[in-house]
């Protein structure tokens, strides 16, 4: 019987306690080992290039360079890189973006103890995994037209309490153009009004406050 080398795991999260907990969980397994710990996406990318781990565990919200930028940077280094996103965000928009950038799995931190180890093994074997709650959220929006970058920018400014006029000044567009964007936003999000649109967009991870 051949003894296989352990799955080499690189972890990136800006919270030391989370890194400590995940490290202890992963290190308790005979078939995997933590080979590096990063506190932001920039460190994660540099460590990936130096260590070439089998699997990367990546948080989305980190200083210096966030998770999305890190996914893209690591994929440029090695297109076949196996990346698992570990996050607290259930929003379908964030999950869809992470998967489109090349992440193999999207897992909520609340499910780490139940699902992380098997997810690492599955991703190492070439499989994909999306948290059940996130997958359900994704299924609710299949076939919908996503907000454009400009529409998301308009909605972010509205979320900040800006009037249509103020949004227009900030984006150097007319107030009538802003009203057109708002109309499109309400239709795409199936929202009753601006406040409802903001609430839906924050829940789905389209914008942040």
Coordinates of C-alpha atoms in Angstrom, one line a residue:
X1 CA 0.0 0.0 0.0
X2 CA 1.4 3.4 -1.0
X3 CA 1.3 6.2 1.5
X4 CA 0.3 9.4 -0.2
X5 CA 1.8 12.8 0.8
X6 CA -0.6 15.0 2.8
X7 CA -2.6 17.6 1.0
X8 CA -0.6 20.9 1.4
X9 CA -2.9 23.7 2.4
X10 CA -2.3 27.5 2.4
X11 CA -4.6 29.6 4.5
X12 CA -5.4 33.3 4.2
X13 CA -7.5 35.2 6.7
X14 CA -6.8 38.5 8.5
X15 CA -8.2 37.2 11.9
X16 CA -5.5 35.3 13.9
X17 CA -8.1 33.4 16.0
X18 CA -9.8 32.1 12.8
X19 CA -6.4 31.0 11.4
X20 CA -5.5 29.3 14.6
X21 CA -8.8 27.4 14.7
X22 CA -8.6 26.3 11.1
X23 CA -5.0 25.3 11.5
X24 CA -5.8 23.1 14.5
X25 CA -8.7 21.5 12.6
X26 CA -6.7 20.8 9.4
X27 CA -3.5 19.7 11.3
X28 CA -5.5 17.1 13.2
X29 CA -5.9 15.2 10.0
X30 CA -3.2 12.7 8.9
X31 CA -3.9 13.4 5.2
X32 CA -3.4 17.2 5.2
X33 CA -1.1 19.8 6.5
X34 CA -1.0 23.6 6.8
X35 CA 2.1 24.8 4.9
X36 CA 1.5 28.6 5.2
X37 CA -0.6 31.3 6.8
X38 CA -1.3 34.7 5.3
X39 CA -3.1 37.7 6.7
X40 CA -4.1 39.3 3.4
X41 CA -4.4 38.6 -0.3
X42 CA -1.0 40.0 -1.1
X43 CA 0.8 37.7 1.3
X44 CA -1.4 34.8 0.1
X45 CA -0.3 35.4 -3.5
X46 CA 3.4 35.6 -2.6
X47 CA 3.2 32.5 -0.5
X48 CA 1.3 30.6 -3.2
X49 CA 4.1 31.4 -5.7
X50 CA 6.8 30.3 -3.1
X51 CA 5.1 27.2 -1.8
X52 CA 2.8 26.0 -4.6
X53 CA 0.3 24.4 -2.2
X54 CA -2.3 21.9 -3.3
X55 CA -5.3 23.9 -1.9
X56 CA -5.8 27.5 -0.8
X57 CA -8.3 28.6 1.8
X58 CA -9.1 32.2 1.2
X59 CA -11.2 34.8 3.0
X60 CA -12.9 37.5 1.0
X61 CA -12.6 40.6 3.2
X62 CA -8.9 41.2 3.9
X63 CA -6.7 44.4 4.0
X64 CA -4.1 45.3 1.4
X65 CA -5.6 42.9 -1.1
X66 CA -9.0 41.2 -0.8
X67 CA -10.1 37.7 -1.7
X68 CA -11.4 38.5 -5.2
X69 CA -8.1 40.1 -6.2
X70 CA -6.2 37.3 -4.7
X71 CA -8.1 34.6 -6.6
X72 CA -7.4 36.4 -9.9
X73 CA -3.7 36.9 -9.0
X74 CA -3.2 33.2 -7.9
X75 CA -5.0 32.0 -11.0
X76 CA -2.6 34.1 -13.2
X77 CA 0.3 32.3 -11.5
X78 CA -1.3 28.9 -12.0
X79 CA -4.6 28.5 -13.8
X80 CA -5.3 25.1 -12.2
X81 CA -4.9 26.4 -8.7
X82 CA -7.5 24.9 -6.3
X83 CA -9.1 27.7 -4.2
X84 CA -11.7 27.4 -1.5
X85 CA -13.4 30.6 -0.4
X86 CA -14.2 30.7 3.3
X87 CA -16.5 33.5 4.2
X88 CA -19.4 34.8 6.4
X89 CA -21.2 36.2 3.3
X90 CA -24.1 34.2 2.0
X91 CA -24.9 36.6 -0.9
X92 CA -25.3 35.0 -4.3
X93 CA -23.5 37.8 -6.0
X94 CA -20.3 37.3 -4.1
X95 CA -20.4 33.5 -4.6
X96 CA -21.1 33.9 -8.3
X97 CA -18.2 36.3 -8.7
X98 CA -15.8 34.1 -6.7
X99 CA -16.7 31.0 -8.8
X100 CA -16.5 33.0 -12.1
X101 CA -12.9 34.1 -11.1
X102 CA -11.9 30.5 -10.6
X103 CA -12.7 29.4 -7.0
X104 CA -13.5 25.7 -6.8
X105 CA -15.6 26.0 -3.6
X106 CA -17.5 28.5 -1.6
X107 CA -18.0 27.6 2.0
X108 CA -19.5 29.6 4.9
X109 CA -17.4 29.9 8.1
X110 CA -20.4 28.7 10.1
X111 CA -20.0 25.3 8.4
X112 CA -16.3 24.9 8.8
X113 CA -16.4 22.2 11.4
X114 CA -18.9 20.2 9.5
X115 CA -17.7 20.6 6.0
X116 CA -14.2 22.0 5.6
X117 CA -12.2 18.8 5.8
X118 CA -14.3 17.0 3.2
X119 CA -14.4 20.1 1.0
X120 CA -10.6 20.2 1.0
X121 CA -10.4 16.6 0.0
X122 CA -13.1 17.0 -2.7
X123 CA -11.4 20.1 -4.2
X124 CA -8.0 18.3 -4.1
X125 CA -9.7 15.5 -6.2
X126 CA -10.9 18.1 -8.7
X127 CA -14.4 18.4 -7.5
X128 CA -16.4 21.6 -6.7
X129 CA -18.6 22.5 -3.7
X130 CA -20.9 25.4 -2.9
X131 CA -22.5 25.7 0.6
X132 CA -26.1 24.5 0.5
X133 CA -27.5 27.8 1.7
X134 CA -25.5 29.8 -0.8
X135 CA -26.5 27.4 -3.6
X136 CA -30.1 28.0 -2.7
X137 CA -29.6 31.7 -2.9
X138 CA -27.9 31.3 -6.3
X139 CA -30.8 29.2 -7.6
X140 CA -33.3 32.0 -6.8
X141 CA -31.6 34.3 -9.3
X142 CA -30.7 32.0 -12.2
X143 CA -31.4 33.8 -15.5
X144 CA -31.7 37.3 -14.0
X145 CA -29.7 40.2 -15.5
X146 CA -27.0 41.3 -13.1
X147 CA -26.6 45.0 -12.3
X148 CA -24.0 46.7 -14.4
X149 CA -21.0 48.3 -12.7
X150 CA -22.6 51.7 -13.2
X151 CA -25.9 50.6 -11.8
X152 CA -24.1 49.2 -8.8
X153 CA -22.3 52.5 -8.4
X154 CA -25.5 54.4 -8.5
X155 CA -27.1 52.1 -5.9
X156 CA -24.1 52.4 -3.6
X157 CA -24.4 56.2 -3.7
X158 CA -28.2 55.9 -3.0
X159 CA -27.4 53.6 -0.1
X160 CA -25.2 56.4 1.3
X161 CA -28.2 58.7 1.4
X162 CA -27.6 60.7 -1.8
X163 CA -30.4 62.2 -3.8
X164 CA -30.7 61.6 -7.6
X165 CA -29.2 65.0 -8.1
X166 CA -26.2 64.3 -5.8
X167 CA -25.7 60.9 -7.5
X168 CA -25.6 62.6 -10.8
X169 CA -23.0 65.2 -9.6
X170 CA -20.8 62.4 -8.1
X171 CA -20.9 60.4 -11.4
X172 CA -20.9 63.3 -13.8
X173 CA -24.2 62.3 -15.3
X174 CA -27.6 64.1 -15.5
X175 CA -30.4 63.6 -13.0
X176 CA -32.6 62.1 -15.7
X177 CA -29.9 59.5 -16.5
X178 CA -29.8 58.6 -12.8
X179 CA -33.6 58.2 -12.8
X180 CA -33.2 55.8 -15.7
X181 CA -30.6 53.8 -13.8
X182 CA -32.8 53.6 -10.8
X183 CA -35.7 52.4 -12.9
X184 CA -33.5 49.6 -14.3
X185 CA -32.2 48.7 -10.8
X186 CA -35.7 48.4 -9.4
X187 CA -36.7 46.1 -12.3
X188 CA -33.6 43.9 -12.1
X189 CA -33.8 43.5 -8.3
X190 CA -37.6 43.2 -8.3
X191 CA -37.6 45.9 -5.7
X192 CA -40.6 48.1 -4.6
X193 CA -38.6 51.2 -4.1
X194 CA -35.1 52.6 -3.6
X195 CA -34.9 51.5 0.1
X196 CA -36.0 48.0 -0.8
X197 CA -33.4 47.9 -3.6
X198 CA -30.6 48.9 -1.2
X199 CA -31.7 46.2 1.3
X200 CA -31.8 43.5 -1.3
X201 CA -28.5 44.5 -2.8
X202 CA -26.7 44.5 0.6
X203 CA -28.2 41.0 1.4
X204 CA -27.0 39.6 -1.9
X205 CA -23.6 41.1 -1.6
X206 CA -24.0 43.5 -4.6
X207 CA -23.1 46.6 -2.6
X208 CA -21.7 47.3 0.9
X209 CA -22.5 50.0 3.3

